[in-house]
mmCIF file of C-alpha atoms in Angstrom:
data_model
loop_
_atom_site.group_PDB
_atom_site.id
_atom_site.type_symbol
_atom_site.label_atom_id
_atom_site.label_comp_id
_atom_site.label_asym_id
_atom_site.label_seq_id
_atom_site.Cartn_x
_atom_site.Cartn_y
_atom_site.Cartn_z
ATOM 1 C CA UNK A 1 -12.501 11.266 -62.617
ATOM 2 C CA UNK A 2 -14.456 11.669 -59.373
ATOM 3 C CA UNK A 3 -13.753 14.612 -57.096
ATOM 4 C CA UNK A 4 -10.988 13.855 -54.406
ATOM 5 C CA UNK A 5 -12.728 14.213 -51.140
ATOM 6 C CA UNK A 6 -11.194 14.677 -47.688
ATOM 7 C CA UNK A 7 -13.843 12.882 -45.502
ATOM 8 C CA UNK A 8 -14.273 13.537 -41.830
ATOM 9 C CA UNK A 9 -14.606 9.509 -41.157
ATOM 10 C CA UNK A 10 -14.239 6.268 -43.165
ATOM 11 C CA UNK A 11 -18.160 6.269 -42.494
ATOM 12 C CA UNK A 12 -18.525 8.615 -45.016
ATOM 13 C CA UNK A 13 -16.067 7.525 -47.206
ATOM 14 C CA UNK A 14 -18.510 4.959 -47.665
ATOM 15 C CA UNK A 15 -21.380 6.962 -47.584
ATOM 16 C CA UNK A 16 -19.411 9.084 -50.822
ATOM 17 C CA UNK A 17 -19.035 5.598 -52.417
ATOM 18 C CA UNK A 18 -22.331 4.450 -52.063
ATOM 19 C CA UNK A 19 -23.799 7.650 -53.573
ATOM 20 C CA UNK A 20 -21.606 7.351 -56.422
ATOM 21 C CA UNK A 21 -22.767 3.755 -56.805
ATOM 22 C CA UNK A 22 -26.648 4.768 -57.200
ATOM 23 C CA UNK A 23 -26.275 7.685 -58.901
ATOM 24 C CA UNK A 24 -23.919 5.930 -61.864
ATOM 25 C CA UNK A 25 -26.785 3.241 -61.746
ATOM 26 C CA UNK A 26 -29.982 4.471 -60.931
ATOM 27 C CA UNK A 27 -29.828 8.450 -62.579
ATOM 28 C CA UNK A 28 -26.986 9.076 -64.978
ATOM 29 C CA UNK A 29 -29.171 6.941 -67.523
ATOM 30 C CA UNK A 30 -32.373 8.846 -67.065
ATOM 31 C CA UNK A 31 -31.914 12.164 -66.507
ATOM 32 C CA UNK A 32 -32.033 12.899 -70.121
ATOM 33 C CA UNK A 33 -35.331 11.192 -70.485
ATOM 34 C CA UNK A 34 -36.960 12.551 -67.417
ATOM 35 C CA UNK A 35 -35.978 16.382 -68.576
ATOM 36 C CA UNK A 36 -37.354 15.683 -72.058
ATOM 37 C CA UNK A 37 -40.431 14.352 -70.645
ATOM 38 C CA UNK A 38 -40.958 16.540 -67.860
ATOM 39 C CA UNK A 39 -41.212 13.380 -65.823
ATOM 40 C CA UNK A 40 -41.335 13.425 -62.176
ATOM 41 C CA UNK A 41 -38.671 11.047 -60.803
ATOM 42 C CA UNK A 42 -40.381 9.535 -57.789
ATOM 43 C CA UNK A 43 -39.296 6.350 -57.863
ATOM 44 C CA UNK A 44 -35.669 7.702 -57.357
ATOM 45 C CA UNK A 45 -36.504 9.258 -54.150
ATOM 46 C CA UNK A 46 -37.690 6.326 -52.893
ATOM 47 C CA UNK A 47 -34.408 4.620 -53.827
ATOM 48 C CA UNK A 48 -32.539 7.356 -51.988
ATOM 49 C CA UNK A 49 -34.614 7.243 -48.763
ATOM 50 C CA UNK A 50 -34.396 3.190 -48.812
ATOM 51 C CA UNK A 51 -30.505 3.582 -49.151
ATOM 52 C CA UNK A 52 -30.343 6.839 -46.300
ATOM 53 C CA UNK A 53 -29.695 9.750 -48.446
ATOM 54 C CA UNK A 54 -32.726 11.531 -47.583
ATOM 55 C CA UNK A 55 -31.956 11.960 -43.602
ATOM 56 C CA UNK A 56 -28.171 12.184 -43.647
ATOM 57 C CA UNK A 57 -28.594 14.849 -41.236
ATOM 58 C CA UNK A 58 -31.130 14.257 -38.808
ATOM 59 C CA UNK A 59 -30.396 11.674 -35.607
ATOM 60 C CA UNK A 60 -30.569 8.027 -36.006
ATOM 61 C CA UNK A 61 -32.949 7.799 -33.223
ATOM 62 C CA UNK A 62 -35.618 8.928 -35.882
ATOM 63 C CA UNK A 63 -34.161 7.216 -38.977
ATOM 64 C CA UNK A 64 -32.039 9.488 -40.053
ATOM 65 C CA UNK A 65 -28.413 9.138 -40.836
ATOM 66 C CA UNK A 66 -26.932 11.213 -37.992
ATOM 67 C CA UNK A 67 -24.196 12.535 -40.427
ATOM 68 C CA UNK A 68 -22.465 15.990 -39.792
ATOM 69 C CA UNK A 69 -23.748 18.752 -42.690
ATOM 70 C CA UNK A 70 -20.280 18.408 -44.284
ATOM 71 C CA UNK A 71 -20.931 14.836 -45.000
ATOM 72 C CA UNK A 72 -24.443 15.255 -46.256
ATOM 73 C CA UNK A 73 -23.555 18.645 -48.561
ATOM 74 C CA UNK A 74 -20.872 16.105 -50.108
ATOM 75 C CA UNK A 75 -23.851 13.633 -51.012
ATOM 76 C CA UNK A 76 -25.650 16.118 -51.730
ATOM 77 C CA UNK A 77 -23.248 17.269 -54.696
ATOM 78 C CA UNK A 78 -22.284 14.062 -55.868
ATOM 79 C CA UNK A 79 -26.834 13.542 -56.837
ATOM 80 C CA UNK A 80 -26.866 17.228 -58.183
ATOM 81 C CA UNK A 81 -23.331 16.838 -60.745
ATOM 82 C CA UNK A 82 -25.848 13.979 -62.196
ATOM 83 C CA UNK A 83 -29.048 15.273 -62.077
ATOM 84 C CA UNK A 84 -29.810 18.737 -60.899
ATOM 85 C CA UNK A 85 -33.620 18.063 -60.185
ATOM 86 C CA UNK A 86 -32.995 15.282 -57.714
ATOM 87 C CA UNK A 87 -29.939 17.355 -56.204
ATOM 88 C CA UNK A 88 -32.513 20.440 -55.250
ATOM 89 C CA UNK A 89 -35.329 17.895 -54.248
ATOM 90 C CA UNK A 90 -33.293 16.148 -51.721
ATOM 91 C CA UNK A 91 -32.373 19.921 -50.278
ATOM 92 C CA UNK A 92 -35.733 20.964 -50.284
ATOM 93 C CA UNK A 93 -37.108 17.514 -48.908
ATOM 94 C CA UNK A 94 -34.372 17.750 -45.970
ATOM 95 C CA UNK A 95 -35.730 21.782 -45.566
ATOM 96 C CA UNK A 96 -38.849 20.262 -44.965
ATOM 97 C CA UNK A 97 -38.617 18.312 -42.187
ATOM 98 C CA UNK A 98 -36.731 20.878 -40.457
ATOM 99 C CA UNK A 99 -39.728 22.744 -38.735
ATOM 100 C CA UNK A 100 -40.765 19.373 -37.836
ATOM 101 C CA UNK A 101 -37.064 18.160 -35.870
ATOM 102 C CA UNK A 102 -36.499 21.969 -35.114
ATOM 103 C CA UNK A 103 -39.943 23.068 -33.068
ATOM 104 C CA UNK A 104 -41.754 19.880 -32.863
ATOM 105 C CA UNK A 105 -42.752 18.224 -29.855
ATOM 106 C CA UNK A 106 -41.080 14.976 -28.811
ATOM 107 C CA UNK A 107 -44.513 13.657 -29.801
ATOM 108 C CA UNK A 108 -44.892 15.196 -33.207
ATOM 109 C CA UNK A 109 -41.754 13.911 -33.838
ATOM 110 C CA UNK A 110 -41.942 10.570 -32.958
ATOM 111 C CA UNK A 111 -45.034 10.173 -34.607
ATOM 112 C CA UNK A 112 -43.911 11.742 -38.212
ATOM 113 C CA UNK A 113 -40.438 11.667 -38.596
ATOM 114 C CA UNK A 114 -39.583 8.287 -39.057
ATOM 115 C CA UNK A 115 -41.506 8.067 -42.283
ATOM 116 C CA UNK A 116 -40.236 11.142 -43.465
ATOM 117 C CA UNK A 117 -36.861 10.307 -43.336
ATOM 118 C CA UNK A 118 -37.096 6.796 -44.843
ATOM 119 C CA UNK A 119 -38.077 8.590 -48.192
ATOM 120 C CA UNK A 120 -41.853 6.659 -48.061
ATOM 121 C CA UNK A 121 -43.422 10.443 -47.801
ATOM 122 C CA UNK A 122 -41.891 13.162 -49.815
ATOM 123 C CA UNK A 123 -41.843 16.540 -48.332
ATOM 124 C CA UNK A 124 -42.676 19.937 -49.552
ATOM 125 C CA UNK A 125 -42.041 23.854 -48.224
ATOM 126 C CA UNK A 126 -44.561 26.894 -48.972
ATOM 127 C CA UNK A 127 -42.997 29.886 -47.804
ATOM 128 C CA UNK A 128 -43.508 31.980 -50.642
ATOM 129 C CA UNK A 129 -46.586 33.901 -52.247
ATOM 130 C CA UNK A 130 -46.603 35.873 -55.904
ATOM 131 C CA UNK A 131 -46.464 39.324 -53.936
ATOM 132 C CA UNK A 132 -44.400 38.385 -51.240
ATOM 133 C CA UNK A 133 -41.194 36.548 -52.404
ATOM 134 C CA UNK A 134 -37.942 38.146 -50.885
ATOM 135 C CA UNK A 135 -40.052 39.680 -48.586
ATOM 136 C CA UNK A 136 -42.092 36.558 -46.807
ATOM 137 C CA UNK A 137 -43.278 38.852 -43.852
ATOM 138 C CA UNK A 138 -45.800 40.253 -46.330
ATOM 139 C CA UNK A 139 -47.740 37.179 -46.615
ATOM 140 C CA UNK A 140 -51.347 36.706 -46.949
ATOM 141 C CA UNK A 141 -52.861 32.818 -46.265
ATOM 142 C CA UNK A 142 -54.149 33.164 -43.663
ATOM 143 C CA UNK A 143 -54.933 29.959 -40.612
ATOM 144 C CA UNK A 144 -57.991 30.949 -38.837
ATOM 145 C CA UNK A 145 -58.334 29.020 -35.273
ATOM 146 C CA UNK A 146 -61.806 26.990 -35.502
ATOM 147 C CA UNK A 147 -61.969 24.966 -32.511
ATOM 148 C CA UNK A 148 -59.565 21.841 -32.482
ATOM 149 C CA UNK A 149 -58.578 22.877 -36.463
ATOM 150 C CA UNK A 150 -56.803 25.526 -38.130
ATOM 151 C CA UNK A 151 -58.530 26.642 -41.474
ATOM 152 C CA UNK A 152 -56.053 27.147 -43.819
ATOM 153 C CA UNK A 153 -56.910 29.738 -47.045
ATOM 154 C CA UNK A 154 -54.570 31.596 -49.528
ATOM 155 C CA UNK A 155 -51.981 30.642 -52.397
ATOM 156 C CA UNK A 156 -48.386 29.159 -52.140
ATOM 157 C CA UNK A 157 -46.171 29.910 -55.129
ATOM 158 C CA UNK A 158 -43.072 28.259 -56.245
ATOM 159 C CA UNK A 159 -43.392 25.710 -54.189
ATOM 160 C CA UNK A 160 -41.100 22.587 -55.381
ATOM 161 C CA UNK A 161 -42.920 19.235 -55.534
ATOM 162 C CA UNK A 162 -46.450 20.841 -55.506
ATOM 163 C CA UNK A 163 -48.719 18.068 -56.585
ATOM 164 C CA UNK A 164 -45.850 15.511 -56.014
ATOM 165 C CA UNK A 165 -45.244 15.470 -52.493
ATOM 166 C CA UNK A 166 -46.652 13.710 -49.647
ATOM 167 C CA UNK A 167 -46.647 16.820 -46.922
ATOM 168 C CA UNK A 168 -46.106 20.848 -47.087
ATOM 169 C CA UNK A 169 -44.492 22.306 -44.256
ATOM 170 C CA UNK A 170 -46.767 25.600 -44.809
ATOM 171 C CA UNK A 171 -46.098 29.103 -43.246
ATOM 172 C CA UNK A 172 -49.577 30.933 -42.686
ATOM 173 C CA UNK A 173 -50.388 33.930 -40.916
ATOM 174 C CA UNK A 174 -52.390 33.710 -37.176
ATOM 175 C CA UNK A 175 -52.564 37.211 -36.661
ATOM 176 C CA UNK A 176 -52.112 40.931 -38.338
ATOM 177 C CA UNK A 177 -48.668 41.368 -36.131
ATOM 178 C CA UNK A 178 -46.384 41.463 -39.628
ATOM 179 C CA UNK A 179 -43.867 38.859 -39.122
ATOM 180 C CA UNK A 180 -44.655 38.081 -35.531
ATOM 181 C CA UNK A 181 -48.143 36.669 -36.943
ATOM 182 C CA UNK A 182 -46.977 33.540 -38.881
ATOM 183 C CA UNK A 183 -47.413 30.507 -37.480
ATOM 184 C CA UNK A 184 -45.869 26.724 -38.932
ATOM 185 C CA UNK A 185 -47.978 23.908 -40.195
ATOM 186 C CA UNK A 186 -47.486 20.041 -41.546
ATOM 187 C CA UNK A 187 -50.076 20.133 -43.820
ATOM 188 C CA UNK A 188 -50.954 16.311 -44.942
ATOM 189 C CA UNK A 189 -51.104 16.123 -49.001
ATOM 190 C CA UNK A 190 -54.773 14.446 -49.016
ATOM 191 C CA UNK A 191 -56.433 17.580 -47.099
ATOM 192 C CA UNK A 192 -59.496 18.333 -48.073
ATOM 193 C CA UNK A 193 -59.181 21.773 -50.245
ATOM 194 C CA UNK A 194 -55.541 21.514 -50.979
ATOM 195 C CA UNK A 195 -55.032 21.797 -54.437
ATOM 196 C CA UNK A 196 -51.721 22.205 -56.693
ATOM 197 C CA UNK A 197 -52.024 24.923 -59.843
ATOM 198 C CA UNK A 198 -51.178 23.836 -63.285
ATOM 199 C CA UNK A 199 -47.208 23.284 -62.893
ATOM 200 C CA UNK A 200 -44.918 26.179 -64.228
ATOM 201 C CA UNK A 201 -43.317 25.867 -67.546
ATOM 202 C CA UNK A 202 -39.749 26.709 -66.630
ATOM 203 C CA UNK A 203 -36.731 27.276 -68.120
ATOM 204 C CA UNK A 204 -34.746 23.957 -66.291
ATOM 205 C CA UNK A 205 -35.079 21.845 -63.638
ATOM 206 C CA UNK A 206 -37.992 19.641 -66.295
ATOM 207 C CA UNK A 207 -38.243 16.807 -63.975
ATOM 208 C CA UNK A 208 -38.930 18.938 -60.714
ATOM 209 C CA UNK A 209 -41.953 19.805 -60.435
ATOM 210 C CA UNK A 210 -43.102 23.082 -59.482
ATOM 211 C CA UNK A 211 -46.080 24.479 -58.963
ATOM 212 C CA UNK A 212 -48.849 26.920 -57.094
ATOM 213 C CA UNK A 213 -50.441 25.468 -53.837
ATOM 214 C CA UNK A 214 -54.154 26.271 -53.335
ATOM 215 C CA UNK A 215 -55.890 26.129 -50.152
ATOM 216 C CA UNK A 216 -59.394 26.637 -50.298
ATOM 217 C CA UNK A 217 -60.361 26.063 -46.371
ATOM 218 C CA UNK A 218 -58.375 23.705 -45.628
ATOM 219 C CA UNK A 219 -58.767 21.901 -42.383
ATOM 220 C CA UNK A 220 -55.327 20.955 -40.160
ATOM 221 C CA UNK A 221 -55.497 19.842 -36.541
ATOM 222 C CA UNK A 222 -53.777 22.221 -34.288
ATOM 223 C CA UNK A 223 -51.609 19.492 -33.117
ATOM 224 C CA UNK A 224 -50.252 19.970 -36.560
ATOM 225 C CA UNK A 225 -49.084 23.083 -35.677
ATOM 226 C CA UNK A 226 -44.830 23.190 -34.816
ATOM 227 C CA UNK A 227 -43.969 25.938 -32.293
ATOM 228 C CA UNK A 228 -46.093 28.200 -30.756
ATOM 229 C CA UNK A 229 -48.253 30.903 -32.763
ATOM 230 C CA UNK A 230 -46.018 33.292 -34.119
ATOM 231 C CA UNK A 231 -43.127 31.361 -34.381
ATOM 232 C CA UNK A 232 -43.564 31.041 -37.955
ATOM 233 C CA UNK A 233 -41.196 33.111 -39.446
ATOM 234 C CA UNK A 234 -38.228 32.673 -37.047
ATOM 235 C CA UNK A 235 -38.625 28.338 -37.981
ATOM 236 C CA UNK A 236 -38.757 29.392 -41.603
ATOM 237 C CA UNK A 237 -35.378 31.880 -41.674
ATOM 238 C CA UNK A 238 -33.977 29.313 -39.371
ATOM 239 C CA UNK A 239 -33.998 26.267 -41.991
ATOM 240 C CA UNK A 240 -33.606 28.956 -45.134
ATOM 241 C CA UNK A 241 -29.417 29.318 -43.244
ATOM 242 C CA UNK A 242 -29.370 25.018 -43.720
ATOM 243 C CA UNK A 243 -31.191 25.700 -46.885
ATOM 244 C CA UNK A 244 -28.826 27.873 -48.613
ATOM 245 C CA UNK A 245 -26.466 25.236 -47.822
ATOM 246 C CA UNK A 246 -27.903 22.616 -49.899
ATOM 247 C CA UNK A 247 -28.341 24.670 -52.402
ATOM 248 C CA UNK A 248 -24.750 25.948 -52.247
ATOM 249 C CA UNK A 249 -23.886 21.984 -52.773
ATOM 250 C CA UNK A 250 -26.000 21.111 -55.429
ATOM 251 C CA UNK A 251 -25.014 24.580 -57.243
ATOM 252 C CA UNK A 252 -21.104 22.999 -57.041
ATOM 253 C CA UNK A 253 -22.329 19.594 -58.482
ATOM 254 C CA UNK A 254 -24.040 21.371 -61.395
ATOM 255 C CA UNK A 255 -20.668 23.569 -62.002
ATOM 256 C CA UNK A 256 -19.088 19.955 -61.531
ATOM 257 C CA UNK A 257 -20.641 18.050 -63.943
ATOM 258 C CA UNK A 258 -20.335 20.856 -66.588
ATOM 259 C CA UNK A 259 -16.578 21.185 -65.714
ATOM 260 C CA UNK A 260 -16.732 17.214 -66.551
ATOM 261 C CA UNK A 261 -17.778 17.630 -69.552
ATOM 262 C CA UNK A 262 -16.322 19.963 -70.505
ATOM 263 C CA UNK A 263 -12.538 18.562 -70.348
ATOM 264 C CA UNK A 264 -13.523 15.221 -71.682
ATOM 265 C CA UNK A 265 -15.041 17.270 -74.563
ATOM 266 C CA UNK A 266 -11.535 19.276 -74.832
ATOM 267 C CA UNK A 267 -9.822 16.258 -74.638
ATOM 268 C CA UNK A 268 -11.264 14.901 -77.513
ATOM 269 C CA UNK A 269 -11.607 17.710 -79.892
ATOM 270 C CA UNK A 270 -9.124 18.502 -82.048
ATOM 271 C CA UNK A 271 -8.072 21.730 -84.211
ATOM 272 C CA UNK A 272 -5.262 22.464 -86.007
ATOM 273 C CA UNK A 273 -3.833 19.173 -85.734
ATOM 274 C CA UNK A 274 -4.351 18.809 -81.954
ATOM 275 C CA UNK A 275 -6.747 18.422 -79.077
ATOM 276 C CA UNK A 276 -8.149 22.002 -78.055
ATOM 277 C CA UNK A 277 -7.382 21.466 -74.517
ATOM 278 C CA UNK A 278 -3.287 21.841 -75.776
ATOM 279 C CA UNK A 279 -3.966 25.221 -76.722
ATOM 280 C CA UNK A 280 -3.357 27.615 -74.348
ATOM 281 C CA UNK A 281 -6.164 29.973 -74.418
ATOM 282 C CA UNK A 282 -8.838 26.923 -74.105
ATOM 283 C CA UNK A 283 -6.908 25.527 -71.159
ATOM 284 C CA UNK A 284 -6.765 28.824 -68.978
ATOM 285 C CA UNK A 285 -10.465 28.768 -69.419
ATOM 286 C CA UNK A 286 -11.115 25.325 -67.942
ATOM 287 C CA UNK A 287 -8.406 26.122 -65.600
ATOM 288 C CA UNK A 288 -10.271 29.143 -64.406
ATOM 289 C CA UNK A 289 -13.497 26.697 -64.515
ATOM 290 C CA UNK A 290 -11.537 24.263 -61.787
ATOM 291 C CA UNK A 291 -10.482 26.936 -59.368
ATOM 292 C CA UNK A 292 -14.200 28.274 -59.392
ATOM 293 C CA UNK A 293 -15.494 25.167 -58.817
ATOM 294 C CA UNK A 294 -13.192 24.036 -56.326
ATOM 295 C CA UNK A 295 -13.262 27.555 -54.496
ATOM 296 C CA UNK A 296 -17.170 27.022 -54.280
ATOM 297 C CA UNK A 297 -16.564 23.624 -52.961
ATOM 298 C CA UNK A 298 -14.480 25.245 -49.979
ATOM 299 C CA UNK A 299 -16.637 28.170 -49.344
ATOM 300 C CA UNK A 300 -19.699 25.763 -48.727
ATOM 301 C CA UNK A 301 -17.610 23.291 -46.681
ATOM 302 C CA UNK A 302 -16.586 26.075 -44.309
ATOM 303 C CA UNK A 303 -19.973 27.124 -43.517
ATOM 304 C CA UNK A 304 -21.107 23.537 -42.798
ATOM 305 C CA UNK A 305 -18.254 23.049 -40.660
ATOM 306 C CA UNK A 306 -19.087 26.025 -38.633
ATOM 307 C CA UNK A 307 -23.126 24.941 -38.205
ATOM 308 C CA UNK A 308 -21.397 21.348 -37.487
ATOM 309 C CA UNK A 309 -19.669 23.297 -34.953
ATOM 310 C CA UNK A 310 -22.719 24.629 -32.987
ATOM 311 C CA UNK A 311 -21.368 28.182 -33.956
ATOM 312 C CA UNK A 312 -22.771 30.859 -36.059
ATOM 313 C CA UNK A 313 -23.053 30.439 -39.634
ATOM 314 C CA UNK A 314 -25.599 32.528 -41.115
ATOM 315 C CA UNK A 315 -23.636 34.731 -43.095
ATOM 316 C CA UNK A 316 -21.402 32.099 -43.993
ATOM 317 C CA UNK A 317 -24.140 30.423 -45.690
ATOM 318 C CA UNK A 318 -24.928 33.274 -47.643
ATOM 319 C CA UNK A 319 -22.086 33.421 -48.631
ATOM 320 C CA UNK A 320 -21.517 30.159 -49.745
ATOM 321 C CA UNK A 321 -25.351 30.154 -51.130
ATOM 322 C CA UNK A 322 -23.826 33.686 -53.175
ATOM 323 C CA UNK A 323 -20.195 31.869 -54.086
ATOM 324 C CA UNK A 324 -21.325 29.314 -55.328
ATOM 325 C CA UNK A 325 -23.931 29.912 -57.273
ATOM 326 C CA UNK A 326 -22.793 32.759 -58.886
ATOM 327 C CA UNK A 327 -19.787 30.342 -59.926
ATOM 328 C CA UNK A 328 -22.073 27.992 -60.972
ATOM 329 C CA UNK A 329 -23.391 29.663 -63.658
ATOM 330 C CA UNK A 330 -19.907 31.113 -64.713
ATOM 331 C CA UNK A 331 -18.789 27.948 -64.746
ATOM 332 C CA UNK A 332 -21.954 26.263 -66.870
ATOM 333 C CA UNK A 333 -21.836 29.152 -69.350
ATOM 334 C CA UNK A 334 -18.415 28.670 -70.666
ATOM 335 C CA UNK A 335 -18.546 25.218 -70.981
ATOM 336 C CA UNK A 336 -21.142 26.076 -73.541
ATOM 337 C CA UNK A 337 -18.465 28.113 -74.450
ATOM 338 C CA UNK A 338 -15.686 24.813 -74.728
ATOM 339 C CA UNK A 339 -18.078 23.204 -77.173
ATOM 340 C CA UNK A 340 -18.899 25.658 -79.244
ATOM 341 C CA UNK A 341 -21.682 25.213 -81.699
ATOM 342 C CA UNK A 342 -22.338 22.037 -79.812
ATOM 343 C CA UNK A 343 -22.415 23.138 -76.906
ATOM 344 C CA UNK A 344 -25.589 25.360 -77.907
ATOM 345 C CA UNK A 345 -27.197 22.133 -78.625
ATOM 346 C CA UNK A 346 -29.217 19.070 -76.555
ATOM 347 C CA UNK A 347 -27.089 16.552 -77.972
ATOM 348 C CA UNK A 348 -24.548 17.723 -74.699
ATOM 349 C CA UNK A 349 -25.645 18.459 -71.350
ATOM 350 C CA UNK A 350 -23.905 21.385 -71.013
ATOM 351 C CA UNK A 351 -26.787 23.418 -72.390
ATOM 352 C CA UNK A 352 -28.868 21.863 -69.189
ATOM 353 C CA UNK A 353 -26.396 22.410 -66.626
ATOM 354 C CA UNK A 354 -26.598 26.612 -68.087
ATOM 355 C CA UNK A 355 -30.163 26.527 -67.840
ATOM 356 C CA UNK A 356 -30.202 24.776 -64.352
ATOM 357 C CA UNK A 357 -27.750 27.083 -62.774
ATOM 358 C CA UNK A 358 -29.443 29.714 -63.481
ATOM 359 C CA UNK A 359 -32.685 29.343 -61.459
ATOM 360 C CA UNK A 360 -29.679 28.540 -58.439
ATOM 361 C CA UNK A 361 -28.957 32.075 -58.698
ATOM 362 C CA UNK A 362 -32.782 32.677 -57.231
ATOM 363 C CA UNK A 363 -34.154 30.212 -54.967
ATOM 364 C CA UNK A 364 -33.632 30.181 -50.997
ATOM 365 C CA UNK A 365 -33.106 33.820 -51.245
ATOM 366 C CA UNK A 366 -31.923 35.703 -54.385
ATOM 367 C CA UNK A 367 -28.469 36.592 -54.528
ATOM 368 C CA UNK A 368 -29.357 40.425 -53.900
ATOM 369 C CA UNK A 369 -31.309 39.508 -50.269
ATOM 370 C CA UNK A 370 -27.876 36.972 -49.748
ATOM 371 C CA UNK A 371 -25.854 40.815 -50.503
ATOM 372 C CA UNK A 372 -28.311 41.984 -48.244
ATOM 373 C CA UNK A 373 -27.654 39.771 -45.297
ATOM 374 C CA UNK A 374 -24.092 39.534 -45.800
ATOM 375 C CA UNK A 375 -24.086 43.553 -45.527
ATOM 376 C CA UNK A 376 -26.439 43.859 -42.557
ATOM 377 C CA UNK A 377 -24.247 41.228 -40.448
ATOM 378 C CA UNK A 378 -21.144 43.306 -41.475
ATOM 379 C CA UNK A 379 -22.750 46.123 -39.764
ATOM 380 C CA UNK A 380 -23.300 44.683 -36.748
#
């Protein structure tokens, strides 16, 4: 059964409908495919941006969807408790174009936007380095002022849709001030010395790919540059608060699906002469598996209200980033648990909603830095 949802408007009542519509046509059917194959699903984001998933949150006078972030979290779930991949692809692609709507000029974003949101150019966000993960102010590329240009040189790790996407909103350091030193750039795909790595070979998320960004003096016009030097870092932490967010959402959908599953597989198992979902001890797990699903679902949707609000939500989203995930992968591992022996194999998708929750648990800040920020705004 679908997730009962108290929408904000009967806009986005529709907006929930319509989601469910494409994603019970266009990925429940190949998802498995695409994460056996380790095939890129580009084509889908395409569908997504044509239909206005991709820029449910930006203003319609750019294309975007001008939806509040409790709408667009609720899409945003709905993709993930399908397929994962997408679900964190649509985050990150949103997290992109954040710098851009954030800092940019009225020109910038006039000029790029538009396409961004439709879903024709795919976005991408290098932030972090091998050495310099959880701590980003100890980044090395480096953007060297050569006239009109920036040259761009160094490494981007982990950065999802490397090789795939159309643009990287890159951070790069302007100066040796530590974090004060990092400027913003759109960095075009076809650059001239921007190369992606070989792709990691991860443990989930197949159909996402990941990989390390190489930029071997690579030339961007400094009107490609968002903010002002040195306003790197504050653009980046800025959209990591929005970021968490999504990932908060898609985290839920993944501890949704498996929660799916796992009932209908309860429901149609039997053991000693009766469905396992009748016996007690089985049905105080799943019922445990509900409330921390539906928990997470609450602790997200508080957050976005308050950034909906105009008020202050970064801990909140921490929180919610934290909550959620951490459920997540409660939830995902004892499903595996509900199906037993089959649940340790690929012929249910429990096994890849464990594997994906996992790497939720680490991205957009691990959940130690989201202890850490939750702690330090205690403090103050």
């Amino acid at each position: 059964m679908p997730v009962d949802r108290l929408m904000p408007t009967e806009e986005a009542d529709d907006l929930i409908e319509l989601t469910r519509a494409i994603v019970d046509k266009e990925l429940r059917g190949a998802v498995d495919e695409a994460e056996r194959s380790a095939t890129f699903p580009r084509d889908i984001f395409r569908t997504l941006g044509r239909a206005g998933l991709l820029s449910l949150p930006y203003p319609e006078e750019y294309g975007g969807g001008g939806q509040p972030y409790e709408v667009y979290l609720q899409v945003l779930e709905e993709i993930a408790s399908a397929w994962a991949a997408v679900g964190v692809g649509t985050s990150v692609h949103a997290l992109s174009c954040f710098g851009l709507f954030h800092s940019g000029t009225e020109e910038q974003k006039q000029t790029w936007l538009p396409d961004m949101l439709s879903g024709e150019l795919l976005g991408a966000y290098c932030l972090s380095e091998a050495h310099a993960g959880s701590d980003p102010a100890a980044m090395r590329t480096k953007a060297v002022r050569d006239g009109a240009d920036y040259v761009i040189s160094g490494a981007k790790a982990w950065t999802t849709h490397g090789g795939q996407a159309d643009f990287y909103k890159v951070m790069a350091r302007t100066s040796d001030e530590g974090g004060r030193g990092i400027s913003c750039f759109l960095v075009p795909a076809e650059s001239e010395g921007l190369t992606a790595d070989v792709p990691e070979s991860k443990m989930g998320l197949m159909s996402s790919t990941t990989a390390t960004m190489l930029f071997d003096d690579v030339r961007v016009p400094a009107e490609r540059r968002l903010g002002a030097e040195g306003d790197g870092l504050p653009i980046a932490l800025a959209g990591l608060d929005s970021g968490r967010l999504g990932i908060a959402a898609v985290a839920t959908g993944v501890a949704q699906g498996a929660l799916d599953a796992a009932i209908d597989y309860a429901k149609h198992r039997e053991a000693f002469g009766r469905s396992i979902i009748d016996h007690q001890g089985l049905a105080f797990l799943l019922a445990d598996m509900a409330a921390a699903v539906e928990s997470a679902r609450a602790t997200y949707l508080h957050a976005a209200r308050l950034r909906d609000a105009g008020r202050p939500f970064s801990r909140q989203a921490s929180i919610a980033k934290l909550v959620c995930t951490d459920n997540a992968m409660r939830v995902t591992t004892d499903a595996v648990q509900v199906l037993g022996g089959a649940g340790y194999t690929r012929d249910f998708p429990v096994e890849r909603y464990m594997r994906e929750a996992k790497v939720m648990q680490i991205f957009e800040g691990t959940n130690q830095i989201q202890r850490l920020v939750i702690g330090r705004d205690l403090r103050r």
